[in-house]
Amino acid sequence: MTRSARQFLPILALIGAGVTLTACDQEDQSAFAPACPSVEILGEAADFYQYDGKGLDAGSLVTHAGMGGLTGNCEAGPKKSVRTRLSLGVTVERGPASDGRDVTLPFFVAVLHDGKIMDKKEFSIPVTFRGNQSTVSLRTPVRIIDVPAAPDIQQTNYALKIGFQLSREQLEYNRTHLRPAAFRYRSN
């Protein structure tokens, strides 16, 4: 072994020990890596239409908002839970019947276990239109939801459903005005 190689042996030994310790620490941290709950924006609750009460035409529209751009992640949380972080992208349009600059949009996050609603929280999205602005795009603050981890950490029976909190009339409007998906077969 050359003299220069012998000089670096103690340094290499320290680096190797550090890598080994780091690997042990990472192994302990990843010993609990649970499955994430499924997250879905409900199609029937992804749009918020508010009219002035004089009709359902374009001239009577006060506000239209649409949800999209769901982002987030999940990781092991405290006390054998799964911590999910999520944020929504929302686009809000001010309609011709709008008489103000401020709108508050209610939305919810529901926690389901085996298809049954276990909890539901409502939040609000404050929106301000500035000047002649007719459209605002924004992201909601990150919401943190902790759900119990399943005994089999590779599966989860939990799901998160998100949508605007709508009146019966708004929900019915969405149901009757949603365009169904169109699938076409194309062979090359």
JSON list of C-alpha atoms in Angstrom, two decimals:
[
{"chain": "A", "resi": 1, "resn": "MET", "atom": "CA", "xyz": [0.00, 0.00, 0.00]},
{"chain": "A", "resi": 2, "resn": "THR", "atom": "CA", "xyz": [1.38, 3.41, -0.86]},
{"chain": "A", "resi": 3, "resn": "ARG", "atom": "CA", "xyz": [2.07, 6.07, 1.71]},
{"chain": "A", "resi": 4, "resn": "SER", "atom": "CA", "xyz": [-0.75, 8.36, 0.45]},
{"chain": "A", "resi": 5, "resn": "ALA", "atom": "CA", "xyz": [-3.26, 5.49, 0.59]},
{"chain": "A", "resi": 6, "resn": "ARG", "atom": "CA", "xyz": [-2.26, 4.77, 4.22]},
{"chain": "A", "resi": 7, "resn": "GLN", "atom": "CA", "xyz": [-2.87, 8.42, 5.13]},
{"chain": "A", "resi": 8, "resn": "PHE", "atom": "CA", "xyz": [-6.47, 8.18, 3.97]},
{"chain": "A", "resi": 9, "resn": "LEU", "atom": "CA", "xyz": [-7.30, 4.89, 5.74]},
{"chain": "A", "resi": 10, "resn": "PRO", "atom": "CA", "xyz": [-8.41, 6.55, 9.02]},
{"chain": "A", "resi": 11, "resn": "ILE", "atom": "CA", "xyz": [-10.58, 9.01, 7.10]},
{"chain": "A", "resi": 12, "resn": "LEU", "atom": "CA", "xyz": [-12.13, 6.22, 5.02]},
{"chain": "A", "resi": 13, "resn": "ALA", "atom": "CA", "xyz": [-12.79, 4.23, 8.19]},
{"chain": "A", "resi": 14, "resn": "LEU", "atom": "CA", "xyz": [-14.61, 7.20, 9.76]},
{"chain": "A", "resi": 15, "resn": "ILE", "atom": "CA", "xyz": [-16.64, 7.79, 6.61]},
{"chain": "A", "resi": 16, "resn": "GLY", "atom": "CA", "xyz": [-17.55, 4.09, 6.47]},
{"chain": "A", "resi": 17, "resn": "ALA", "atom": "CA", "xyz": [-18.64, 4.13, 10.12]},
{"chain": "A", "resi": 18, "resn": "GLY", "atom": "CA", "xyz": [-20.74, 7.24, 9.47]},
{"chain": "A", "resi": 19, "resn": "VAL", "atom": "CA", "xyz": [-22.45, 5.60, 6.50]},
{"chain": "A", "resi": 20, "resn": "THR", "atom": "CA", "xyz": [-23.17, 2.52, 8.59]},
{"chain": "A", "resi": 21, "resn": "LEU", "atom": "CA", "xyz": [-24.68, 4.60, 11.40]},
{"chain": "A", "resi": 22, "resn": "THR", "atom": "CA", "xyz": [-26.72, 6.64, 8.97]},
{"chain": "A", "resi": 23, "resn": "ALA", "atom": "CA", "xyz": [-28.06, 3.47, 7.36]},
{"chain": "A", "resi": 24, "resn": "CYS", "atom": "CA", "xyz": [-29.08, 2.10, 10.77]},
{"chain": "A", "resi": 25, "resn": "ASP", "atom": "CA", "xyz": [-30.86, 5.32, 11.60]},
{"chain": "A", "resi": 26, "resn": "GLN", "atom": "CA", "xyz": [-32.71, 5.30, 8.25]},
{"chain": "A", "resi": 27, "resn": "GLU", "atom": "CA", "xyz": [-33.71, 1.70, 8.75]},
{"chain": "A", "resi": 28, "resn": "ASP", "atom": "CA", "xyz": [-35.30, 2.55, 12.09]},
{"chain": "A", "resi": 29, "resn": "GLN", "atom": "CA", "xyz": [-37.17, 5.50, 10.59]},
{"chain": "A", "resi": 30, "resn": "SER", "atom": "CA", "xyz": [-38.56, 3.46, 7.72]},
{"chain": "A", "resi": 31, "resn": "ALA", "atom": "CA", "xyz": [-39.56, 0.47, 9.83]},
{"chain": "A", "resi": 32, "resn": "PHE", "atom": "CA", "xyz": [-43.11, 1.87, 9.76]},
{"chain": "A", "resi": 33, "resn": "ALA", "atom": "CA", "xyz": [-44.04, 2.92, 6.22]},
{"chain": "A", "resi": 34, "resn": "PRO", "atom": "CA", "xyz": [-47.85, 2.70, 6.00]},
{"chain": "A", "resi": 35, "resn": "ALA", "atom": "CA", "xyz": [-50.01, 2.81, 2.90]},
{"chain": "A", "resi": 36, "resn": "CYS", "atom": "CA", "xyz": [-51.53, 6.20, 2.13]},
{"chain": "A", "resi": 37, "resn": "PRO", "atom": "CA", "xyz": [-55.30, 6.65, 2.14]},
{"chain": "A", "resi": 38, "resn": "SER", "atom": "CA", "xyz": [-56.85, 7.22, -1.26]},
{"chain": "A", "resi": 39, "resn": "VAL", "atom": "CA", "xyz": [-57.72, 10.87, -1.87]},
{"chain": "A", "resi": 40, "resn": "GLU", "atom": "CA", "xyz": [-60.43, 11.99, -4.28]},
{"chain": "A", "resi": 41, "resn": "ILE", "atom": "CA", "xyz": [-62.14, 15.21, -5.30]},
{"chain": "A", "resi": 42, "resn": "LEU", "atom": "CA", "xyz": [-65.79, 14.24, -5.70]},
{"chain": "A", "resi": 43, "resn": "GLY", "atom": "CA", "xyz": [-66.93, 15.02, -9.23]},
{"chain": "A", "resi": 44, "resn": "GLU", "atom": "CA", "xyz": [-70.39, 16.18, -8.17]},
{"chain": "A", "resi": 45, "resn": "ALA", "atom": "CA", "xyz": [-68.91, 18.55, -5.57]},
{"chain": "A", "resi": 46, "resn": "ALA", "atom": "CA", "xyz": [-65.93, 19.86, -7.57]},
{"chain": "A", "resi": 47, "resn": "ASP", "atom": "CA", "xyz": [-67.81, 22.92, -8.88]},
{"chain": "A", "resi": 48, "resn": "PHE", "atom": "CA", "xyz": [-69.45, 25.73, -6.92]},
{"chain": "A", "resi": 49, "resn": "TYR", "atom": "CA", "xyz": [-72.06, 27.79, -8.77]},
{"chain": "A", "resi": 50, "resn": "GLN", "atom": "CA", "xyz": [-73.80, 30.69, -7.07]},
{"chain": "A", "resi": 51, "resn": "TYR", "atom": "CA", "xyz": [-76.62, 32.53, -8.85]},
{"chain": "A", "resi": 52, "resn": "ASP", "atom": "CA", "xyz": [-78.47, 35.70, -7.89]},
{"chain": "A", "resi": 53, "resn": "GLY", "atom": "CA", "xyz": [-81.86, 33.96, -7.58]},
{"chain": "A", "resi": 54, "resn": "LYS", "atom": "CA", "xyz": [-83.29, 35.52, -10.75]},
{"chain": "A", "resi": 55, "resn": "GLY", "atom": "CA", "xyz": [-82.43, 32.60, -13.00]},
{"chain": "A", "resi": 56, "resn": "LEU", "atom": "CA", "xyz": [-79.78, 30.10, -14.00]},
{"chain": "A", "resi": 57, "resn": "ASP", "atom": "CA", "xyz": [-78.49, 31.90, -17.08]},
{"chain": "A", "resi": 58, "resn": "ALA", "atom": "CA", "xyz": [-75.02, 33.37, -17.54]},
{"chain": "A", "resi": 59, "resn": "GLY", "atom": "CA", "xyz": [-76.24, 36.89, -16.65]},
{"chain": "A", "resi": 60, "resn": "SER", "atom": "CA", "xyz": [-77.42, 35.67, -13.24]},
{"chain": "A", "resi": 61, "resn": "LEU", "atom": "CA", "xyz": [-74.12, 34.04, -12.29]},
{"chain": "A", "resi": 62, "resn": "VAL", "atom": "CA", "xyz": [-72.53, 35.53, -9.17]},
{"chain": "A", "resi": 63, "resn": "THR", "atom": "CA", "xyz": [-69.61, 33.12, -8.76]},
{"chain": "A", "resi": 64, "resn": "HIS", "atom": "CA", "xyz": [-68.26, 29.92, -10.25]},
{"chain": "A", "resi": 65, "resn": "ALA", "atom": "CA", "xyz": [-65.38, 28.02, -8.65]},
{"chain": "A", "resi": 66, "resn": "GLY", "atom": "CA", "xyz": [-63.74, 24.78, -9.70]},
{"chain": "A", "resi": 67, "resn": "MET", "atom": "CA", "xyz": [-61.45, 22.46, -7.78]},
{"chain": "A", "resi": 68, "resn": "GLY", "atom": "CA", "xyz": [-58.43, 20.84, -9.35]},
{"chain": "A", "resi": 69, "resn": "GLY", "atom": "CA", "xyz": [-54.74, 20.40, -8.85]},
{"chain": "A", "resi": 70, "resn": "LEU", "atom": "CA", "xyz": [-54.82, 18.36, -5.66]},
{"chain": "A", "resi": 71, "resn": "THR", "atom": "CA", "xyz": [-51.32, 18.05, -4.22]},
{"chain": "A", "resi": 72, "resn": "GLY", "atom": "CA", "xyz": [-50.00, 16.44, -1.10]},
{"chain": "A", "resi": 73, "resn": "ASN", "atom": "CA", "xyz": [-48.16, 13.54, 0.45]},
{"chain": "A", "resi": 74, "resn": "CYS", "atom": "CA", "xyz": [-48.35, 11.15, 3.35]},
{"chain": "A", "resi": 75, "resn": "GLU", "atom": "CA", "xyz": [-45.96, 9.61, 5.83]},
{"chain": "A", "resi": 76, "resn": "ALA", "atom": "CA", "xyz": [-45.88, 7.80, 9.12]},
{"chain": "A", "resi": 77, "resn": "GLY", "atom": "CA", "xyz": [-47.53, 10.02, 11.73]},
{"chain": "A", "resi": 78, "resn": "PRO", "atom": "CA", "xyz": [-47.58, 10.03, 15.51]},
{"chain": "A", "resi": 79, "resn": "LYS", "atom": "CA", "xyz": [-48.82, 6.98, 17.44]},
{"chain": "A", "resi": 80, "resn": "LYS", "atom": "CA", "xyz": [-49.04, 4.54, 14.49]},
{"chain": "A", "resi": 81, "resn": "SER", "atom": "CA", "xyz": [-51.06, 6.88, 12.32]},
{"chain": "A", "resi": 82, "resn": "VAL", "atom": "CA", "xyz": [-50.75, 7.99, 8.72]},
{"chain": "A", "resi": 83, "resn": "ARG", "atom": "CA", "xyz": [-50.26, 11.74, 8.34]},
{"chain": "A", "resi": 84, "resn": "THR", "atom": "CA", "xyz": [-51.65, 13.12, 5.09]},
{"chain": "A", "resi": 85, "resn": "ARG", "atom": "CA", "xyz": [-50.96, 16.65, 3.90]},
{"chain": "A", "resi": 86, "resn": "LEU", "atom": "CA", "xyz": [-53.05, 18.10, 1.11]},
{"chain": "A", "resi": 87, "resn": "SER", "atom": "CA", "xyz": [-53.71, 21.36, -0.68]},
{"chain": "A", "resi": 88, "resn": "LEU", "atom": "CA", "xyz": [-56.20, 22.19, -3.41]},
{"chain": "A", "resi": 89, "resn": "GLY", "atom": "CA", "xyz": [-55.90, 24.33, -6.47]},
{"chain": "A", "resi": 90, "resn": "VAL", "atom": "CA", "xyz": [-59.03, 26.44, -6.96]},
{"chain": "A", "resi": 91, "resn": "THR", "atom": "CA", "xyz": [-60.02, 28.74, -9.81]},
{"chain": "A", "resi": 92, "resn": "VAL", "atom": "CA", "xyz": [-62.75, 31.26, -9.03]},
{"chain": "A", "resi": 93, "resn": "GLU", "atom": "CA", "xyz": [-64.64, 33.38, -11.56]},
{"chain": "A", "resi": 94, "resn": "ARG", "atom": "CA", "xyz": [-66.67, 36.45, -10.76]},
{"chain": "A", "resi": 95, "resn": "GLY", "atom": "CA", "xyz": [-69.91, 36.45, -12.73]},
{"chain": "A", "resi": 96, "resn": "PRO", "atom": "CA", "xyz": [-71.86, 39.36, -14.22]},
{"chain": "A", "resi": 97, "resn": "ALA", "atom": "CA", "xyz": [-74.31, 39.38, -11.27]},
{"chain": "A", "resi": 98, "resn": "SER", "atom": "CA", "xyz": [-71.54, 39.78, -8.69]},
{"chain": "A", "resi": 99, "resn": "ASP", "atom": "CA", "xyz": [-71.86, 42.95, -6.65]},
{"chain": "A", "resi": 100, "resn": "GLY", "atom": "CA", "xyz": [-68.80, 42.55, -4.48]},
{"chain": "A", "resi": 101, "resn": "ARG", "atom": "CA", "xyz": [-65.11, 41.76, -4.50]},
{"chain": "A", "resi": 102, "resn": "ASP", "atom": "CA", "xyz": [-65.06, 39.20, -1.69]},
{"chain": "A", "resi": 103, "resn": "VAL", "atom": "CA", "xyz": [-66.32, 35.62, -1.82]},
{"chain": "A", "resi": 104, "resn": "THR", "atom": "CA", "xyz": [-66.03, 32.86, 0.76]},
{"chain": "A", "resi": 105, "resn": "LEU", "atom": "CA", "xyz": [-66.18, 29.31, -0.58]},
{"chain": "A", "resi": 106, "resn": "PRO", "atom": "CA", "xyz": [-67.00, 26.45, 1.80]},
{"chain": "A", "resi": 107, "resn": "PHE", "atom": "CA", "xyz": [-65.36, 23.07, 1.24]},
{"chain": "A", "resi": 108, "resn": "PHE", "atom": "CA", "xyz": [-65.02, 19.84, 3.18]},
{"chain": "A", "resi": 109, "resn": "VAL", "atom": "CA", "xyz": [-62.69, 16.94, 3.77]},
{"chain": "A", "resi": 110, "resn": "ALA", "atom": "CA", "xyz": [-64.43, 13.72, 4.79]},
{"chain": "A", "resi": 111, "resn": "VAL", "atom": "CA", "xyz": [-62.61, 10.74, 6.29]},
{"chain": "A", "resi": 112, "resn": "LEU", "atom": "CA", "xyz": [-64.10, 7.38, 5.33]},
{"chain": "A", "resi": 113, "resn": "HIS", "atom": "CA", "xyz": [-63.29, 3.98, 6.81]},
{"chain": "A", "resi": 114, "resn": "ASP", "atom": "CA", "xyz": [-64.53, 0.96, 4.88]},
{"chain": "A", "resi": 115, "resn": "GLY", "atom": "CA", "xyz": [-66.80, 3.29, 2.89]},
{"chain": "A", "resi": 116, "resn": "LYS", "atom": "CA", "xyz": [-68.48, 4.88, 5.95]},
{"chain": "A", "resi": 117, "resn": "ILE", "atom": "CA", "xyz": [-68.01, 8.53, 6.89]},
{"chain": "A", "resi": 118, "resn": "MET", "atom": "CA", "xyz": [-66.10, 8.65, 10.18]},
{"chain": "A", "resi": 119, "resn": "ASP", "atom": "CA", "xyz": [-65.44, 12.38, 10.30]},
{"chain": "A", "resi": 120, "resn": "LYS", "atom": "CA", "xyz": [-65.99, 15.48, 8.21]},
{"chain": "A", "resi": 121, "resn": "LYS", "atom": "CA", "xyz": [-64.51, 18.93, 8.62]},
{"chain": "A", "resi": 122, "resn": "GLU", "atom": "CA", "xyz": [-65.58, 22.07, 6.82]},
{"chain": "A", "resi": 123, "resn": "PHE", "atom": "CA", "xyz": [-63.17, 24.82, 5.82]},
{"chain": "A", "resi": 124, "resn": "SER", "atom": "CA", "xyz": [-63.53, 28.09, 3.97]},
{"chain": "A", "resi": 125, "resn": "ILE", "atom": "CA", "xyz": [-61.57, 29.68, 1.17]},
{"chain": "A", "resi": 126, "resn": "PRO", "atom": "CA", "xyz": [-61.60, 33.48, 1.28]},
{"chain": "A", "resi": 127, "resn": "VAL", "atom": "CA", "xyz": [-61.24, 35.04, -2.17]},
{"chain": "A", "resi": 128, "resn": "THR", "atom": "CA", "xyz": [-60.77, 38.71, -3.05]},
{"chain": "A", "resi": 129, "resn": "PHE", "atom": "CA", "xyz": [-61.03, 40.02, -6.59]},
{"chain": "A", "resi": 130, "resn": "ARG", "atom": "CA", "xyz": [-58.84, 43.08, -7.13]},
{"chain": "A", "resi": 131, "resn": "GLY", "atom": "CA", "xyz": [-59.81, 45.88, -9.50]},
{"chain": "A", "resi": 132, "resn": "ASN", "atom": "CA", "xyz": [-61.21, 44.55, -12.77]},
{"chain": "A", "resi": 133, "resn": "GLN", "atom": "CA", "xyz": [-60.01, 41.04, -12.01]},
{"chain": "A", "resi": 134, "resn": "SER", "atom": "CA", "xyz": [-62.62, 38.47, -13.01]},
{"chain": "A", "resi": 135, "resn": "THR", "atom": "CA", "xyz": [-60.67, 35.27, -12.30]},
{"chain": "A", "resi": 136, "resn": "VAL", "atom": "CA", "xyz": [-58.51, 34.24, -9.34]},
{"chain": "A", "resi": 137, "resn": "SER", "atom": "CA", "xyz": [-56.45, 31.05, -9.11]},
{"chain": "A", "resi": 138, "resn": "LEU", "atom": "CA", "xyz": [-55.13, 30.05, -5.72]},
{"chain": "A", "resi": 139, "resn": "ARG", "atom": "CA", "xyz": [-53.98, 27.19, -3.51]},
{"chain": "A", "resi": 140, "resn": "THR", "atom": "CA", "xyz": [-55.57, 26.42, -0.18]},
{"chain": "A", "resi": 141, "resn": "PRO", "atom": "CA", "xyz": [-53.39, 26.22, 2.91]},
{"chain": "A", "resi": 142, "resn": "VAL", "atom": "CA", "xyz": [-52.01, 22.74, 3.54]},
{"chain": "A", "resi": 143, "resn": "ARG", "atom": "CA", "xyz": [-54.39, 20.66, 5.67]},
{"chain": "A", "resi": 144, "resn": "ILE", "atom": "CA", "xyz": [-52.99, 17.87, 7.83]},
{"chain": "A", "resi": 145, "resn": "ILE", "atom": "CA", "xyz": [-55.15, 14.82, 8.47]},
{"chain": "A", "resi": 146, "resn": "ASP", "atom": "CA", "xyz": [-54.00, 11.94, 10.68]},
{"chain": "A", "resi": 147, "resn": "VAL", "atom": "CA", "xyz": [-55.82, 8.61, 10.30]},
{"chain": "A", "resi": 148, "resn": "PRO", "atom": "CA", "xyz": [-55.08, 5.38, 12.15]},
{"chain": "A", "resi": 149, "resn": "ALA", "atom": "CA", "xyz": [-52.76, 3.03, 10.33]},
{"chain": "A", "resi": 150, "resn": "ALA", "atom": "CA", "xyz": [-54.16, -0.35, 9.36]},
{"chain": "A", "resi": 151, "resn": "PRO", "atom": "CA", "xyz": [-52.68, -3.42, 11.09]},
{"chain": "A", "resi": 152, "resn": "ASP", "atom": "CA", "xyz": [-51.37, -4.51, 7.69]},
{"chain": "A", "resi": 153, "resn": "ILE", "atom": "CA", "xyz": [-49.33, -1.44, 6.80]},
{"chain": "A", "resi": 154, "resn": "GLN", "atom": "CA", "xyz": [-49.43, -2.31, 3.10]},
{"chain": "A", "resi": 155, "resn": "GLN", "atom": "CA", "xyz": [-53.20, -1.75, 2.96]},
{"chain": "A", "resi": 156, "resn": "THR", "atom": "CA", "xyz": [-55.51, 0.95, 4.20]},
{"chain": "A", "resi": 157, "resn": "ASN", "atom": "CA", "xyz": [-59.25, 1.02, 4.65]},
{"chain": "A", "resi": 158, "resn": "TYR", "atom": "CA", "xyz": [-59.26, 4.80, 4.87]},
{"chain": "A", "resi": 159, "resn": "ALA", "atom": "CA", "xyz": [-60.10, 7.30, 2.15]},
{"chain": "A", "resi": 160, "resn": "LEU", "atom": "CA", "xyz": [-60.34, 11.08, 2.01]},
{"chain": "A", "resi": 161, "resn": "LYS", "atom": "CA", "xyz": [-63.11, 12.70, -0.05]},
{"chain": "A", "resi": 162, "resn": "ILE", "atom": "CA", "xyz": [-63.00, 16.40, -0.86]},
{"chain": "A", "resi": 163, "resn": "GLY", "atom": "CA", "xyz": [-65.54, 18.78, -2.35]},
{"chain": "A", "resi": 164, "resn": "PHE", "atom": "CA", "xyz": [-67.32, 22.09, -2.05]},
{"chain": "A", "resi": 165, "resn": "GLN", "atom": "CA", "xyz": [-69.97, 22.19, 0.67]},
{"chain": "A", "resi": 166, "resn": "LEU", "atom": "CA", "xyz": [-73.06, 22.65, -1.50]},
{"chain": "A", "resi": 167, "resn": "SER", "atom": "CA", "xyz": [-76.73, 23.30, -0.87]},
{"chain": "A", "resi": 168, "resn": "ARG", "atom": "CA", "xyz": [-79.19, 20.72, -2.21]},
{"chain": "A", "resi": 169, "resn": "GLU", "atom": "CA", "xyz": [-79.94, 23.03, -5.12]},
{"chain": "A", "resi": 170, "resn": "GLN", "atom": "CA", "xyz": [-76.26, 23.46, -5.99]},
{"chain": "A", "resi": 171, "resn": "LEU", "atom": "CA", "xyz": [-75.66, 19.71, -5.81]},
{"chain": "A", "resi": 172, "resn": "GLU", "atom": "CA", "xyz": [-78.67, 19.02, -8.04]},
{"chain": "A", "resi": 173, "resn": "TYR", "atom": "CA", "xyz": [-77.47, 21.67, -10.49]},
{"chain": "A", "resi": 174, "resn": "ASN", "atom": "CA", "xyz": [-74.06, 19.97, -10.68]},
{"chain": "A", "resi": 175, "resn": "ARG", "atom": "CA", "xyz": [-75.65, 16.56, -11.18]},
{"chain": "A", "resi": 176, "resn": "THR", "atom": "CA", "xyz": [-77.82, 17.74, -14.05]},
{"chain": "A", "resi": 177, "resn": "HIS", "atom": "CA", "xyz": [-75.12, 19.81, -15.75]},
{"chain": "A", "resi": 178, "resn": "LEU", "atom": "CA", "xyz": [-72.13, 17.49, -15.54]},
{"chain": "A", "resi": 179, "resn": "ARG", "atom": "CA", "xyz": [-71.10, 16.13, -18.88]},
{"chain": "A", "resi": 180, "resn": "PRO", "atom": "CA", "xyz": [-70.54, 12.38, -18.81]},
{"chain": "A", "resi": 181, "resn": "ALA", "atom": "CA", "xyz": [-67.14, 11.08, -19.83]},
{"chain": "A", "resi": 182, "resn": "ALA", "atom": "CA", "xyz": [-66.89, 9.93, -23.43]},
{"chain": "A", "resi": 183, "resn": "PHE", "atom": "CA", "xyz": [-64.66, 6.97, -24.22]},
{"chain": "A", "resi": 184, "resn": "ARG", "atom": "CA", "xyz": [-63.73, 6.10, -27.76]},
{"chain": "A", "resi": 185, "resn": "TYR", "atom": "CA", "xyz": [-61.89, 3.15, -29.15]},
{"chain": "A", "resi": 186, "resn": "ARG", "atom": "CA", "xyz": [-59.09, 3.94, -31.53]},
{"chain": "A", "resi": 187, "resn": "SER", "atom": "CA", "xyz": [-56.86, 1.36, -33.13]},
{"chain": "A", "resi": 188, "resn": "ASN", "atom": "CA", "xyz": [-53.68, 2.17, -35.00]}
]
